[in-house]
Short mmCIF file of C-alpha atoms in Angstrom, two decimals:
data_model
loop_
_atom_site.label_atom_id
_atom_site.label_comp_id
_atom_site.label_asym_id
_atom_site.label_seq_id
_atom_site.Cartn_x
_atom_site.Cartn_y
_atom_site.Cartn_z
CA MET A 1 139.16 86.42 44.14
CA ASP A 2 137.69 88.87 46.62
CA THR A 3 134.62 90.46 45.03
CA SER A 4 134.14 92.95 47.87
CA ILE A 5 136.89 95.16 46.46
CA ILE A 6 135.47 97.45 43.80
CA ASP A 7 137.83 99.08 41.33
CA VAL A 8 137.09 102.78 41.17
CA PRO A 9 137.94 104.24 37.75
CA ARG A 10 140.48 107.01 37.69
CA ARG A 11 138.70 110.16 36.60
CA VAL A 12 139.74 113.71 35.95
CA VAL A 13 137.89 116.57 34.27
CA PHE A 14 140.01 119.28 32.69
CA GLN A 15 139.52 122.23 30.42
CA TYR A 16 141.68 124.06 27.91
CA LEU A 17 141.21 126.78 25.35
CA VAL A 18 140.39 125.79 21.79
CA PRO A 19 139.51 127.94 18.81
CA VAL A 20 135.88 127.98 17.77
CA HIS A 21 134.15 129.18 14.64
CA VAL A 22 130.92 131.03 15.51
CA GLU A 23 128.34 131.96 12.89
CA VAL A 24 125.76 134.63 13.70
CA GLU A 25 122.81 135.54 11.51
CA ASP A 26 120.53 138.45 12.33
CA GLY A 27 121.74 138.56 15.92
CA LEU A 28 121.30 134.82 16.60
CA VAL A 29 124.06 132.25 16.91
CA CYS A 30 123.21 129.61 14.31
CA ARG A 31 126.32 127.43 14.43
CA VAL A 32 129.33 126.85 16.64
CA THR A 33 132.14 124.65 15.37
CA VAL A 34 134.90 123.51 17.70
CA ILE A 35 138.24 123.20 15.95
CA ASP A 36 139.07 119.80 17.43
CA GLU A 37 142.47 119.47 15.76
CA THR A 38 143.92 121.73 18.44
CA PRO A 39 146.43 120.00 20.73
CA VAL A 40 145.81 120.22 24.46
CA ARG A 41 147.91 122.97 26.01
CA ASN A 42 147.87 124.33 29.56
CA PRO A 43 144.99 122.18 30.86
CA THR A 44 143.25 123.28 34.05
CA ILE A 45 141.78 120.68 36.40
CA VAL A 46 138.07 121.15 37.04
CA GLU A 47 137.59 118.10 39.27
CA GLY A 48 139.00 114.66 39.94
CA ASP A 49 142.39 113.05 40.38
CA SER A 50 145.12 115.56 39.54
CA ALA A 51 147.72 112.78 39.48
CA TYR A 52 145.89 111.34 36.45
CA LEU A 53 146.00 114.61 34.46
CA ASP A 54 149.06 113.88 32.27
CA GLU A 55 147.79 110.44 31.28
CA ALA A 56 144.26 111.77 30.67
CA VAL A 57 145.57 114.57 28.44
CA GLY A 58 147.55 111.99 26.45
CA ALA A 59 144.44 109.86 26.02
CA SER A 60 142.33 112.83 24.93
CA ASP A 61 144.90 113.95 22.39
CA ASP A 62 145.58 110.59 20.70
CA GLY A 63 143.22 110.95 17.74
CA GLN A 64 140.40 108.78 19.08
CA PRO A 65 136.91 109.76 17.98
CA TRP A 66 134.96 111.87 20.45
CA PRO A 67 131.82 110.22 21.79
CA SER A 68 129.81 113.45 21.77
CA TRP A 69 129.96 117.21 22.09
CA GLN A 70 128.18 119.12 24.82
CA PHE A 71 127.70 122.87 24.65
CA GLY A 72 126.84 124.93 27.71
CA TYR A 73 126.29 123.80 31.26
#
């Protein structure tokens, strides 16, 4: 087997709108809850392989546990 060929993982980053529950106390946001039961609709590609989008959306919407949540940039 030729070990000089490196398999590059298919990768796509997409975004879509989901409902959130935001709690504010005395002018400060104290909690943000993402309603993660929302199915993916109208995804927009941010970066990566656009040909992989449909398969990636299917994988993200199959009920698997999320590894983590990241808020902000």
